[in-house]
PDB file of C-alpha atoms (C1' of nucleotides) in Angstrom:
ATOM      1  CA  UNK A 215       1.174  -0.217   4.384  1.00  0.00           C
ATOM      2  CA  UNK A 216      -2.178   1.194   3.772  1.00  0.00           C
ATOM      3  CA  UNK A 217      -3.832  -0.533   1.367  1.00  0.00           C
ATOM      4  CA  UNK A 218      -7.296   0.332  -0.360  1.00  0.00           C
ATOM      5  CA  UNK A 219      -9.103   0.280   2.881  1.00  0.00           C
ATOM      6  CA  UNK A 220      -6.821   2.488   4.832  1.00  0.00           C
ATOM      7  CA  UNK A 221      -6.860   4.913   1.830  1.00  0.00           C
ATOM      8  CA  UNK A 222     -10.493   5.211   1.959  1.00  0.00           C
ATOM      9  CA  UNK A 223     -10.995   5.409   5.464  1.00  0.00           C
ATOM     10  CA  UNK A 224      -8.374   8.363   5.438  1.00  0.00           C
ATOM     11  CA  UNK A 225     -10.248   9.703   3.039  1.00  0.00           C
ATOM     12  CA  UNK A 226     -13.583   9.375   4.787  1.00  0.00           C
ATOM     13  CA  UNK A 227     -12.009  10.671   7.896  1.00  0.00           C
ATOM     14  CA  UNK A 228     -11.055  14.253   6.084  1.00  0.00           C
ATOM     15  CA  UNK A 229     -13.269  14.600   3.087  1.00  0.00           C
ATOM     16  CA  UNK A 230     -15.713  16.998   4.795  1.00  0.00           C
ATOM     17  CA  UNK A 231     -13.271  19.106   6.485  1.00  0.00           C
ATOM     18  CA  UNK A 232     -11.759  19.980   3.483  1.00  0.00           C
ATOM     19  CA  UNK A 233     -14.831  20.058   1.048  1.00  0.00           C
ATOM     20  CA  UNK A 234     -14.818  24.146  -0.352  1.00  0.00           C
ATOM     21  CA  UNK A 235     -11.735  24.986   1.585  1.00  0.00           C
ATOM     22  CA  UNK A 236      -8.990  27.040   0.308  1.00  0.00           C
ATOM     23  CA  UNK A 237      -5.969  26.264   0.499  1.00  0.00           C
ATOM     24  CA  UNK A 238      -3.225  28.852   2.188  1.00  0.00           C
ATOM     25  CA  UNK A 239       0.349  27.742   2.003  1.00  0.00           C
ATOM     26  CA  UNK A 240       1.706  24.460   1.982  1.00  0.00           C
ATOM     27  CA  UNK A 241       5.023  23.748   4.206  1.00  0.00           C
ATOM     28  CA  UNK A 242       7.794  21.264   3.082  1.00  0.00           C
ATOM     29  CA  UNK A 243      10.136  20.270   6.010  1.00  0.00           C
ATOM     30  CA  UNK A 244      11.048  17.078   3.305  1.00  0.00           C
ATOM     31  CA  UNK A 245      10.854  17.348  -0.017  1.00  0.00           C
ATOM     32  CA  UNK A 246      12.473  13.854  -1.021  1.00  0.00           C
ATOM     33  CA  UNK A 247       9.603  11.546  -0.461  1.00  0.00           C
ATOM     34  CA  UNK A 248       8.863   8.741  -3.210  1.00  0.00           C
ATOM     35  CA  UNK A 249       9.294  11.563  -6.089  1.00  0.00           C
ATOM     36  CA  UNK A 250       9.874  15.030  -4.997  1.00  0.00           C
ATOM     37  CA  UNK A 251       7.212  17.416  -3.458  1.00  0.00           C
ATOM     38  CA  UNK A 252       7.360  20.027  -6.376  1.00  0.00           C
ATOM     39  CA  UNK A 253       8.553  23.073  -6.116  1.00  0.00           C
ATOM     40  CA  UNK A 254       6.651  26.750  -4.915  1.00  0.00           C
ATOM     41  CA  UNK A 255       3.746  24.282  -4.163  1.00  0.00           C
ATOM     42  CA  UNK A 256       2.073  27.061  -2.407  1.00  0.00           C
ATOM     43  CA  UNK A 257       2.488  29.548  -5.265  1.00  0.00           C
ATOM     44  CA  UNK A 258       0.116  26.597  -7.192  1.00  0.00           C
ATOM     45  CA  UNK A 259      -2.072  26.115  -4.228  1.00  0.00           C
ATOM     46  CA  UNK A 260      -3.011  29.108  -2.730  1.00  0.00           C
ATOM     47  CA  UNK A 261      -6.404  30.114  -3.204  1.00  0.00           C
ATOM     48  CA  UNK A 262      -7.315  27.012  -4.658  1.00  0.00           C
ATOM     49  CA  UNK A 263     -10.681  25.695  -3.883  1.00  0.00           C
ATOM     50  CA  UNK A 264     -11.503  21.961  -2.845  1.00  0.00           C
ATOM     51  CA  UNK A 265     -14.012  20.798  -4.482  1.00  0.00           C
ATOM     52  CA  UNK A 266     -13.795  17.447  -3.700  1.00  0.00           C
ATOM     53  CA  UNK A 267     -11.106  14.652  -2.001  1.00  0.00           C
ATOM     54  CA  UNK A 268     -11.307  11.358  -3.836  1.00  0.00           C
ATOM     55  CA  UNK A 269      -9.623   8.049  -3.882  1.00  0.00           C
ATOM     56  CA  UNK A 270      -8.492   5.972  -7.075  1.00  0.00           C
ATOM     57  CA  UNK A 271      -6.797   2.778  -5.878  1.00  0.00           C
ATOM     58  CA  UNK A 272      -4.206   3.796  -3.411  1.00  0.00           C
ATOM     59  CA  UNK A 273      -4.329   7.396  -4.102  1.00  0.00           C
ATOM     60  CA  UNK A 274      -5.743   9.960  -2.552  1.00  0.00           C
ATOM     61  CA  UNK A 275      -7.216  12.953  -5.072  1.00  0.00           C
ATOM     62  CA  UNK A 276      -7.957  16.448  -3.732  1.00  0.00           C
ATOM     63  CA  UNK A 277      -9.442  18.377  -6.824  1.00  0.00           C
ATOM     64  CA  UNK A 278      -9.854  22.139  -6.902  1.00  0.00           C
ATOM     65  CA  UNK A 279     -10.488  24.594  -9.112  1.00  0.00           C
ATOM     66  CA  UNK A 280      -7.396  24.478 -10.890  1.00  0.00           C
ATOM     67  CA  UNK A 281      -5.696  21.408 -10.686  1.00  0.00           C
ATOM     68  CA  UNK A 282      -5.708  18.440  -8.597  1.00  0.00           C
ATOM     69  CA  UNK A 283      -3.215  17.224  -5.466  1.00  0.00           C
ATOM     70  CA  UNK A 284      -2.453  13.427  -5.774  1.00  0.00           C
ATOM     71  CA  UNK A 285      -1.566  11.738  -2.577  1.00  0.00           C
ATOM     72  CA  UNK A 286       0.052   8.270  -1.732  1.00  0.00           C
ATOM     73  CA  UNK A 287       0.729   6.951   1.614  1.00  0.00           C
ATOM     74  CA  UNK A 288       3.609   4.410   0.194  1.00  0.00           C
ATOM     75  CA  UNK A 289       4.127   1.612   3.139  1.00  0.00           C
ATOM     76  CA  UNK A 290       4.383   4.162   6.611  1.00  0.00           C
ATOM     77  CA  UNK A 291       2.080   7.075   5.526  1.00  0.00           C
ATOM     78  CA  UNK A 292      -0.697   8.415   7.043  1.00  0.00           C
ATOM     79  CA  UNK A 293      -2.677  11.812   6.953  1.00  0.00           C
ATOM     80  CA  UNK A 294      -4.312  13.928   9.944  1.00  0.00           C
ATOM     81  CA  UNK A 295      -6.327  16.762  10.905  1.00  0.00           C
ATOM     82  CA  UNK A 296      -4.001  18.481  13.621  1.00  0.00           C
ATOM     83  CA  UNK A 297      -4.507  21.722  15.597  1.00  0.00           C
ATOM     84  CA  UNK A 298      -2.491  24.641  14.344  1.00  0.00           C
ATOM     85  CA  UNK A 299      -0.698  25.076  17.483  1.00  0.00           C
ATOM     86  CA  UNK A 300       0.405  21.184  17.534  1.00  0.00           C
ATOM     87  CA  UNK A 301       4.176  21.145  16.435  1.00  0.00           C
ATOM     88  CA  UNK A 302       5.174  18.625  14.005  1.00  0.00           C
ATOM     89  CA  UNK A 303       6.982  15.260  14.983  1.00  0.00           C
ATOM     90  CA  UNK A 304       9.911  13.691  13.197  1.00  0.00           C
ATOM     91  CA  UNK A 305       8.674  12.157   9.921  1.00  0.00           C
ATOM     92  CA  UNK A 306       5.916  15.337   9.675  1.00  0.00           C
ATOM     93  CA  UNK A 307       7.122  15.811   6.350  1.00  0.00           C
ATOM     94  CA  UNK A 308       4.167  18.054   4.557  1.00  0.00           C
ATOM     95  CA  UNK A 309       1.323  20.397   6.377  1.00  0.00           C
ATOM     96  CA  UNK A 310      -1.376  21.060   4.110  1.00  0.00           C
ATOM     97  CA  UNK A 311      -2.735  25.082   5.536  1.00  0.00           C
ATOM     98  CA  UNK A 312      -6.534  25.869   4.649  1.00  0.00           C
ATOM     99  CA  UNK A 313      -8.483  28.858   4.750  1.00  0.00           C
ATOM    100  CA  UNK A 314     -10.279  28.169   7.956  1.00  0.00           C
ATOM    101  CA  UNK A 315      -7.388  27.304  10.091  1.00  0.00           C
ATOM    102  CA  UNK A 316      -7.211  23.365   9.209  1.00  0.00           C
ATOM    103  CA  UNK A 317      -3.861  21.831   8.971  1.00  0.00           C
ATOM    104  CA  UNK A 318      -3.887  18.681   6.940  1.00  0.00           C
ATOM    105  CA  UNK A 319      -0.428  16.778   8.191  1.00  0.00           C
ATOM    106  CA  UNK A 320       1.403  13.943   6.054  1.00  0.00           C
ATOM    107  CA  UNK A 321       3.528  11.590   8.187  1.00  0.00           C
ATOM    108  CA  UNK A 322       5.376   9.545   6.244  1.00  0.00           C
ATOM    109  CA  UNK A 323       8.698   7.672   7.873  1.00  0.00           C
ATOM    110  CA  UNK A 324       9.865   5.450   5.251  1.00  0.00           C
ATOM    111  CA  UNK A 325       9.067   8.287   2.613  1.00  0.00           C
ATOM    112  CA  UNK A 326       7.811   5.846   0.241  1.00  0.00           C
ATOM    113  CA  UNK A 327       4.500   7.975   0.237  1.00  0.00           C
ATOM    114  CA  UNK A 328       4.439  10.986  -2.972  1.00  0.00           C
ATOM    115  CA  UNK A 329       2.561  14.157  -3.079  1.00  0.00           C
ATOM    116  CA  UNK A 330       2.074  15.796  -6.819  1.00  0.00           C
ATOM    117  CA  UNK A 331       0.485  18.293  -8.323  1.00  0.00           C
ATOM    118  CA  UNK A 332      -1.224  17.912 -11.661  1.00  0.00           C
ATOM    119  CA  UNK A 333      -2.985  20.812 -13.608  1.00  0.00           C
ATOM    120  CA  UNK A 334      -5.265  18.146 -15.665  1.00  0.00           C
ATOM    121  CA  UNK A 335      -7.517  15.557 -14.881  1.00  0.00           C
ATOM    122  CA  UNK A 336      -5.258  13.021 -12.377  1.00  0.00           C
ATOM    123  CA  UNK A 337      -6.881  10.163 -13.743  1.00  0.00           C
ATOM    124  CA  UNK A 338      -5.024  10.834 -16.718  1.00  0.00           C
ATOM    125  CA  UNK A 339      -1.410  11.187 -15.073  1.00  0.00           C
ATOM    126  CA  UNK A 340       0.970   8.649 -15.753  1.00  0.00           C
ATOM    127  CA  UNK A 341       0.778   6.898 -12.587  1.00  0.00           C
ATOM    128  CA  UNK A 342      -3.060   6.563 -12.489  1.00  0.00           C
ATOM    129  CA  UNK A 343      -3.804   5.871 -16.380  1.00  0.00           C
ATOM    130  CA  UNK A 344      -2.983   2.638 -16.572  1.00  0.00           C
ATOM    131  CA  UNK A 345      -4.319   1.212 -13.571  1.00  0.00           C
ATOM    132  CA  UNK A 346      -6.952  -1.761 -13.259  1.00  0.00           C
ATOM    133  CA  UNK A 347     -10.645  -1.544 -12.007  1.00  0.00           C
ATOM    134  CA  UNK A 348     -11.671  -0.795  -8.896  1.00  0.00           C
ATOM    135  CA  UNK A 349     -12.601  -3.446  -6.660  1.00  0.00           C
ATOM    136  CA  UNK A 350     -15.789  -2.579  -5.361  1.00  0.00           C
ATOM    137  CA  UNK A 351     -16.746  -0.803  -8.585  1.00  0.00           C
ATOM    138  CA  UNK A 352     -18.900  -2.833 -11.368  1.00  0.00           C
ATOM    139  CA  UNK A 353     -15.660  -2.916 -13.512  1.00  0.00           C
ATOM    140  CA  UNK A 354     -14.671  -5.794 -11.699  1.00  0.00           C
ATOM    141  CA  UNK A 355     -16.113  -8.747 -12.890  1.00  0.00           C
ATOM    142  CA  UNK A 356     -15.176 -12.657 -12.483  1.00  0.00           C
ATOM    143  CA  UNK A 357     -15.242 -12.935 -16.682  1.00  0.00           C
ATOM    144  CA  UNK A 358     -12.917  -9.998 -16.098  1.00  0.00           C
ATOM    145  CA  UNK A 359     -10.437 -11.360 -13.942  1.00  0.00           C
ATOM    146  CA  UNK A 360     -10.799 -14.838 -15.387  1.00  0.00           C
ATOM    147  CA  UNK A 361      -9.407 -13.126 -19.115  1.00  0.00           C
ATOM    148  CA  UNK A 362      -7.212 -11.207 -17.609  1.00  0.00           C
ATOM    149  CA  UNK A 363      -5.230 -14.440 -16.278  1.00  0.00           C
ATOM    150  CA  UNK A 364      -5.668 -16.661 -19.179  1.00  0.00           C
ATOM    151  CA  UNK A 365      -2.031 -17.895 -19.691  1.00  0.00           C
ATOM    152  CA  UNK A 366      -0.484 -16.161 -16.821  1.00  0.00           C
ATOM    153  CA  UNK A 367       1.797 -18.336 -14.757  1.00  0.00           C
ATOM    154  CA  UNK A 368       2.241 -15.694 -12.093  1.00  0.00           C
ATOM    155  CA  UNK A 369       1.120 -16.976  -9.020  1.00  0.00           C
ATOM    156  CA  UNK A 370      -2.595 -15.516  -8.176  1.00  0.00           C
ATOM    157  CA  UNK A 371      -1.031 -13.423  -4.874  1.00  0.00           C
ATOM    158  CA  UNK A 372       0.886 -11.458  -7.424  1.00  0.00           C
ATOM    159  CA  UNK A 373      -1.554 -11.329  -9.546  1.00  0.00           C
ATOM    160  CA  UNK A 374      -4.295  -9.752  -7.526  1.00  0.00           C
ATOM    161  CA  UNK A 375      -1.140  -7.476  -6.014  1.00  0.00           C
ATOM    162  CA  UNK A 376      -0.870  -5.876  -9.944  1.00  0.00           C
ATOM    163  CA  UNK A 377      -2.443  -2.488  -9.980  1.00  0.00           C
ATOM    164  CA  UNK A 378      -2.562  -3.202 -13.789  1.00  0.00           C
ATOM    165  CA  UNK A 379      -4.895  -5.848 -12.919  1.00  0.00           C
ATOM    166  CA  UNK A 380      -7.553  -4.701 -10.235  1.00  0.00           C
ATOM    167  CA  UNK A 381      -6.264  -0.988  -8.210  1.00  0.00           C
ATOM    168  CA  UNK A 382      -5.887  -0.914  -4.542  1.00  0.00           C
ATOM    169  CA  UNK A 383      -5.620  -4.660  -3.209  1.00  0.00           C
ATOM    170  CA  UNK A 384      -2.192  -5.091  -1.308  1.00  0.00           C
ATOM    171  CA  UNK A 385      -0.206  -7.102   0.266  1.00  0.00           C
ATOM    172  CA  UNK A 386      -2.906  -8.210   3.472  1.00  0.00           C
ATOM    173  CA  UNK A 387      -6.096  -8.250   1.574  1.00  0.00           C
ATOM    174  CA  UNK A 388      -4.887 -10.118  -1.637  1.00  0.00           C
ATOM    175  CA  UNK A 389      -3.905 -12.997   1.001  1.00  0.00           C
ATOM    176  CA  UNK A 390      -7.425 -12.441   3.046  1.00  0.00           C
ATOM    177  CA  UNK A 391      -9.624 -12.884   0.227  1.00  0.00           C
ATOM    178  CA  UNK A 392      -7.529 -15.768  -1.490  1.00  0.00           C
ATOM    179  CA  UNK A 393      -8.640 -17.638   1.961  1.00  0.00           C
ATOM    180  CA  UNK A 394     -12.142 -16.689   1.825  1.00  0.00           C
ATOM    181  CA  UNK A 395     -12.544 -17.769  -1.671  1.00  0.00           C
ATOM    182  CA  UNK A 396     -10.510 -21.428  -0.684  1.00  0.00           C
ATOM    183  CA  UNK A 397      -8.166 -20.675  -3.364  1.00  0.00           C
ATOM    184  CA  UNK A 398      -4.139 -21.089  -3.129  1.00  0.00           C
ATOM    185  CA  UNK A 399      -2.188 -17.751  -3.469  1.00  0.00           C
ATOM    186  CA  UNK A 400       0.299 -19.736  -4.825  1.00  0.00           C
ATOM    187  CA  UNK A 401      -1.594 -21.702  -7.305  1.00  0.00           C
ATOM    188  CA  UNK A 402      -0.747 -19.763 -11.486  1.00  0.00           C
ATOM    189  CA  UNK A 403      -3.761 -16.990 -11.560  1.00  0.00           C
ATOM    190  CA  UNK A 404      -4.220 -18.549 -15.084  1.00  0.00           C
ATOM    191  CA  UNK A 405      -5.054 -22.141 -13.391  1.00  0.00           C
ATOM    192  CA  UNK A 406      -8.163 -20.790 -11.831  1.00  0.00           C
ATOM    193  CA  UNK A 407     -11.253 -21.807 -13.518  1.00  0.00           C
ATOM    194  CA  UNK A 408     -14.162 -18.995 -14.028  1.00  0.00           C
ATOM    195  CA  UNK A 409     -16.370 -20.149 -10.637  1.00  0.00           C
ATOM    196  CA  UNK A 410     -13.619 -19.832  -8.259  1.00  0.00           C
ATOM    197  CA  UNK A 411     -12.874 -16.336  -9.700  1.00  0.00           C
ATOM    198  CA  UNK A 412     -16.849 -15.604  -8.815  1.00  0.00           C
ATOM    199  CA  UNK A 413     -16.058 -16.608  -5.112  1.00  0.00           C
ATOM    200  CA  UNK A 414     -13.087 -14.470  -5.436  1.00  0.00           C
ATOM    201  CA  UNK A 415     -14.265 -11.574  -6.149  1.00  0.00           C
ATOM    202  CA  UNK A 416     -17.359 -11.973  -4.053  1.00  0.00           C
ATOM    203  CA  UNK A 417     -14.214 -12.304  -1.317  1.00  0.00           C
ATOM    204  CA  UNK A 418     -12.377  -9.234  -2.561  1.00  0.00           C
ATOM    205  CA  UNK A 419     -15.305  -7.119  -2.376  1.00  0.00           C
ATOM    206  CA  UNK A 420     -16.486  -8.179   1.104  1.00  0.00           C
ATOM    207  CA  UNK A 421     -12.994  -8.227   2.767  1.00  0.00           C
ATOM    208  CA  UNK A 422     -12.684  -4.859   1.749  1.00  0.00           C
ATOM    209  CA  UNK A 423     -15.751  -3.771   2.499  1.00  0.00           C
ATOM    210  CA  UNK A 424     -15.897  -5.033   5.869  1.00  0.00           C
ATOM    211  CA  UNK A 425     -12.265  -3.658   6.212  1.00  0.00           C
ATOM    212  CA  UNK A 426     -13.738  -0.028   5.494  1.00  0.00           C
ATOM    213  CA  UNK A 427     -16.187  -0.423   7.556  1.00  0.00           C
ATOM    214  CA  UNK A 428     -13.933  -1.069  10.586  1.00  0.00           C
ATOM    215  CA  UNK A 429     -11.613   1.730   9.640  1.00  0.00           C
ATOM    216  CA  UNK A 430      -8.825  -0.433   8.055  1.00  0.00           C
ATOM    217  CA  UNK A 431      -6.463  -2.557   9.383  1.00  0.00           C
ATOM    218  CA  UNK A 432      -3.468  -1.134  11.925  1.00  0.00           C
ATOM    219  CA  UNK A 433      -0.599  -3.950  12.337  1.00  0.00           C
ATOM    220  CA  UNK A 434       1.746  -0.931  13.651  1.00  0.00           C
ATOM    221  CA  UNK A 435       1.172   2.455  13.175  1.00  0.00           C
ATOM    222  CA  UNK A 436      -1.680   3.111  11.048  1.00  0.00           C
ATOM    223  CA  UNK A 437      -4.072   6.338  11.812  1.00  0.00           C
ATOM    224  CA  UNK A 438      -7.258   7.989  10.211  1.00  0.00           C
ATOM    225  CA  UNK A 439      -7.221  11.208   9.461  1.00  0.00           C
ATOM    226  CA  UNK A 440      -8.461  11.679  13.319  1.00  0.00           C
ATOM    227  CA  UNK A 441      -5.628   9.609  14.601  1.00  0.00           C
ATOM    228  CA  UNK A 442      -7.797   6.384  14.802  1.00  0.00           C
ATOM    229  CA  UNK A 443      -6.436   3.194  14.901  1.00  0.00           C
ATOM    230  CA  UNK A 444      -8.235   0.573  12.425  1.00  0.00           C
ATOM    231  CA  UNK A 445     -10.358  -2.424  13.693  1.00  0.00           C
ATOM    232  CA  UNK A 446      -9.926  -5.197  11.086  1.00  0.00           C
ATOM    233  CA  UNK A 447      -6.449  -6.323  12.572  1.00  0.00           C
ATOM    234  CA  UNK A 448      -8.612  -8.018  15.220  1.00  0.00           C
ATOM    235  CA  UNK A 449     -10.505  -9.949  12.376  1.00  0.00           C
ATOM    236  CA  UNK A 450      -7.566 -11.451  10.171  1.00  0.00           C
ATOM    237  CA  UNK A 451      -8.090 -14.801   8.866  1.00  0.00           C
ATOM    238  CA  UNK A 452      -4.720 -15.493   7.714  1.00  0.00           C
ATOM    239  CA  UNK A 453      -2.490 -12.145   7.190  1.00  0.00           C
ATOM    240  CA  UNK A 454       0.635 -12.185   9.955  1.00  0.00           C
ATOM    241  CA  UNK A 455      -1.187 -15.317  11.726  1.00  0.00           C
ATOM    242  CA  UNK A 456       1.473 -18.281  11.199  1.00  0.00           C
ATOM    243  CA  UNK A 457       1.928 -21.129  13.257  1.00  0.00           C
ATOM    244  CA  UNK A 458      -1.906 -19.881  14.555  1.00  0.00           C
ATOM    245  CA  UNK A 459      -5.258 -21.641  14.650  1.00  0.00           C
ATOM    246  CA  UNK A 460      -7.192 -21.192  10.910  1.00  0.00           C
ATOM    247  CA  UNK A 461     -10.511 -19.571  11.899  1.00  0.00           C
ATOM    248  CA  UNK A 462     -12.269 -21.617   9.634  1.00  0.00           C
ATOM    249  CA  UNK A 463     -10.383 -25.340  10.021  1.00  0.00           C
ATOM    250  CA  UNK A 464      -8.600 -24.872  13.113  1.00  0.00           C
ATOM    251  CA  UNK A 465      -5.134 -26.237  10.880  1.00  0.00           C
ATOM    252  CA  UNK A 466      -2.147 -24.006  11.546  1.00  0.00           C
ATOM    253  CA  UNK A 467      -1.677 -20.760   9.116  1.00  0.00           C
ATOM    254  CA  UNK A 468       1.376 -21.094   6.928  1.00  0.00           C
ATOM    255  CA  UNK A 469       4.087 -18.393   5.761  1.00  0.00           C
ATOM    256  CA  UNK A 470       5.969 -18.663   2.677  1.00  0.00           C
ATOM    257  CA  UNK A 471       8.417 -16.259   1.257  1.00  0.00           C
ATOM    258  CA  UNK A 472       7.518 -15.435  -2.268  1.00  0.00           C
ATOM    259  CA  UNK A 473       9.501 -12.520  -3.801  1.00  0.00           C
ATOM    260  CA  UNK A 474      10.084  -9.878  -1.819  1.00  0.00           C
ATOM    261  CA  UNK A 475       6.966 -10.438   0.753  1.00  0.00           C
ATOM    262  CA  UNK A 476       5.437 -13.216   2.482  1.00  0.00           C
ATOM    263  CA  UNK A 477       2.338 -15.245   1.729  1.00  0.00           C
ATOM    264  CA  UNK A 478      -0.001 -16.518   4.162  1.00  0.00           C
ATOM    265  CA  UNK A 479      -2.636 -19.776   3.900  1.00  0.00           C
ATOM    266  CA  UNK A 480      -4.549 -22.552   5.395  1.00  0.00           C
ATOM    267  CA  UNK A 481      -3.149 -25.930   3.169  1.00  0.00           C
ATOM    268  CA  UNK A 482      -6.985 -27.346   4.619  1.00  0.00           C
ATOM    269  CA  UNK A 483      -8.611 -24.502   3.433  1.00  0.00           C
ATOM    270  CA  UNK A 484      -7.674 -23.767   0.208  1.00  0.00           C
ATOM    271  CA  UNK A 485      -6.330 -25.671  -2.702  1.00  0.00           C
TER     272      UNK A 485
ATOM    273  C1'  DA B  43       4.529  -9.261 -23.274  1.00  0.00           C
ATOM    274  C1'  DG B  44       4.977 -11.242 -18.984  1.00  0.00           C
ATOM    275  C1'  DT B  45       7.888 -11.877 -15.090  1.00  0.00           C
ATOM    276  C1'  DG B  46      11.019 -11.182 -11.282  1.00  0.00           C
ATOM    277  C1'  DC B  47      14.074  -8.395  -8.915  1.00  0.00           C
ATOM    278  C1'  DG B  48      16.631  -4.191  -7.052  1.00  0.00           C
ATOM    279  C1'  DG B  49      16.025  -0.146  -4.981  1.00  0.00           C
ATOM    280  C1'  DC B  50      14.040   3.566  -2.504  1.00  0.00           C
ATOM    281  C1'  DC B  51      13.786   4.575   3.251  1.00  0.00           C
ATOM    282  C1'  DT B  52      13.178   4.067   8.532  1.00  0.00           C
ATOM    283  C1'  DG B  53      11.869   1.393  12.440  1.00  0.00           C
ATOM    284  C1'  DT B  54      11.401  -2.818  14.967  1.00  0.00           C
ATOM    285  C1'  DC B  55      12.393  -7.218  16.380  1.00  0.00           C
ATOM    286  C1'  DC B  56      15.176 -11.308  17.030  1.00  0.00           C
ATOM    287  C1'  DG B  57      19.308 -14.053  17.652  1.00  0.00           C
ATOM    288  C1'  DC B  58      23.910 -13.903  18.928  1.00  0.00           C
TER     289       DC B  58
ATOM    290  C1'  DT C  93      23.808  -3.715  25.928  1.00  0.00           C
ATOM    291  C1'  DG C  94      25.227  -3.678  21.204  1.00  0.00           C
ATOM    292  C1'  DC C  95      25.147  -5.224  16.551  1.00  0.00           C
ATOM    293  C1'  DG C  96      23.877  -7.352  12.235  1.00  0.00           C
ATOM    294  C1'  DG C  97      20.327  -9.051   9.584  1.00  0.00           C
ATOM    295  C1'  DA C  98      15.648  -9.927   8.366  1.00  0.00           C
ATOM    296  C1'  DC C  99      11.459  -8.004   7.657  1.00  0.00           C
ATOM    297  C1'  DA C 100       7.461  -4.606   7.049  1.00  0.00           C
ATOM    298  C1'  DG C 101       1.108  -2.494   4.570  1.00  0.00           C
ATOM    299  C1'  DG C 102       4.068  -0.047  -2.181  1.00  0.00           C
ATOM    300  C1'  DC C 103       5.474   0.116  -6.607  1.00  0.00           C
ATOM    301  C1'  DC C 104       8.485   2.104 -10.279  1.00  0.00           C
ATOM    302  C1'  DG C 105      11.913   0.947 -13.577  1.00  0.00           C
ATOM    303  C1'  DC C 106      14.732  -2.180 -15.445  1.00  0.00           C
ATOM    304  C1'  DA C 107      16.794  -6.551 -17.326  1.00  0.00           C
ATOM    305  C1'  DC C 108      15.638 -10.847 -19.080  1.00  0.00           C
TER     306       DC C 108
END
DNA sequence: AGTGCGGCCTGTCCGC
DNA sequence: TGCGGACAGGCCGCAC
C-alpha cells in the first residue's frame, strides 16, 4: 500500500512530535508482523532520545542516541499520533510510549509492515544497503536509469517497481508516471532510448511530488499520522481507472495482469 | 546475473 | 445469505 508518498507524508505528519522525545516503553500486542518485533524492545528503547525521524525509500527511520528504529508499512500499514486514553483497535499491533505522553500507534492488518531495531547506522542494514537512488534526490538521473536497463528485457513497470533500481516507487506511481512520460509499462525497460528516460524521470519526480504534496494517495484505508486521508486518489491518470475516460486522450484506460499485480495504460497515449 | 514466482496475511468485493 | 475465488498499495527468498 503506501508507497514513497504515503511514507513521507507519515513521516511529515509525526516528525515534530517526536523530534527530542524519549522514548518510555514500547507495547507488543503482535509480534509476528513481516519479521518479528524483537524482543525486550523497551529494555533497548527506553530512554532513548529522537533525534530525528527519516525516510529511505519505503522506510521509515527514527534515530536516537543509541540506535535507530526502522519502520515499514508493508501493503495495510499506517502510523498515528493517538491520545493515551484511546484503546487500541484490532490490527493495533505496536504503541510506540514517549516521554511526554505521545503514543505513536502502528496499524498494520495484513502484517506485511516490520518494525526493527538496529544499533548501527540503518542505512547500512541488510534491507536498506542495497537499495537504488532516491527519486527526488540528484542520484537519479536519466543516464542513470538509461544504464541501468541496458539489456534488460523486464518490462519497464517492473523495472521502475525494483528497489534495486530507484527506492520507493510502487505499484500506483510506477504506472502514473509511465503515462505521463507516454511510455508503455509493458514495453522491455532496456528498449527505451535515453530521451524518453528524461521525460520519465521528469514524470517520476513530479508525480511524486505532487503526490506529497496532497498527502498521498488513499484507495482504501490509508491515514497520516493525524488520521488524514490522502488527496491524490482524486487526481489518478491511469492507476485503478479501467474501462474509464484517459484524462489526456479521452481513449478508455486498460488493465492487464502482469505477474502478480495489474498494469494500467492509455494504448493512445503511450507507446 | 537477471527474471519470475510463491508466500506471507486480512479484508473486500463479485459472481454464483 | 453464504461461499469460493480473485484481488489489493510490498518485497524477501528461492528456483531456474
Amino acid at each position: 500500500m503506501p508507497e514513497l508518498p504515503e511514507v513521507e507524508t507519515t513521516r511529515r505528519s509525526v516528525a515534530s512530535a517526536l523530534r527530542g522525545r524519549r522514548f518510555e516503553r514500547v507495547v507488543v500486542r503482535e509480534r509476528a508482523l513481516r519479521w518479528p518485533v524483537p524482543a525486550r524492545l523497551t529494555a533497548r528503547l527506553a530512554g532513548c532520545r529522537v533525534l530525528s525521524v527519516e525516510r529511505r525509500a519505503k522506510y521509515l527511520l527514527m534515530r536516537t542516541d543509541r540506535g535507530a528504529v526502522i519502520l515499514h508499512l508493508g501493503m495495510s500499514g499506517s502510523l498515528r499520533l493517538v491520545d493515551p486514553d484511546v484503546p487500541p483497535r484490532p490490527h493495533d499491533h505496536v504503541d510506540f510510549w514517549f516521554d511526554a505522553g505521545q503514543c505513536l500507534r502502528l496499524h498494520d492488518p495484513r502484517r506485511f509492515g516490520a518494525v526493527l531495531w538496529t544499533p548501527g547506522d540503518p542505512l547500512e542494514h541488510p534491507l536498506l544497503r542495497e537499495l537504488g537512488p532516491e527519486p527526488l534526490g540528484s542520484d537519479l538521473t536519466p543516464e542513470y536509469l538509461h544504464l541501468r536497463a541496458r539489456g534488460r528485457r523486464r518490462v519497464l513497470r517492473d523495472f521502475l517497481l525494483d528497489g534495486r533500481v530507484l527506492a520507493g516507487v510502487g505499484n500506483i506511481y510506477a504506472n502514473e508516471a509511465a503515462h505521463r512520460a507516454g511510455i508503455h509499462p509493458l514495453r522491455a525497460a532496456g528498449r527505451v532510448a535515453l530521451p524518453r528516460y528524461r521525460r520519465l524521470v521528469t514524470a517520476i519526480r513530479d508525480v511524486l511530488a505532487e503526490a506529497i504534496a496532497r498527502g498521498g494517495t488513499t484507495l482504501r484505508d490509508f491515514v497520516d499520522g493525524h488520521g488524514q486521508a490522502g488527496g491524490y486518489g482524486d487526481v489518478l491518470t491511469v492507476y485503478d481507472r479501467e474501462g474509464r475516460a484517459c484524462r489526456t486522450c479521452g481513449e478508455l484506460v486498460r488493465r492487464r495482469a502482469h505477474g502478480a499485480r495489474s498494469v494500467f495504460y492509455c494504448s493512445v497515449c503511450q507507446r
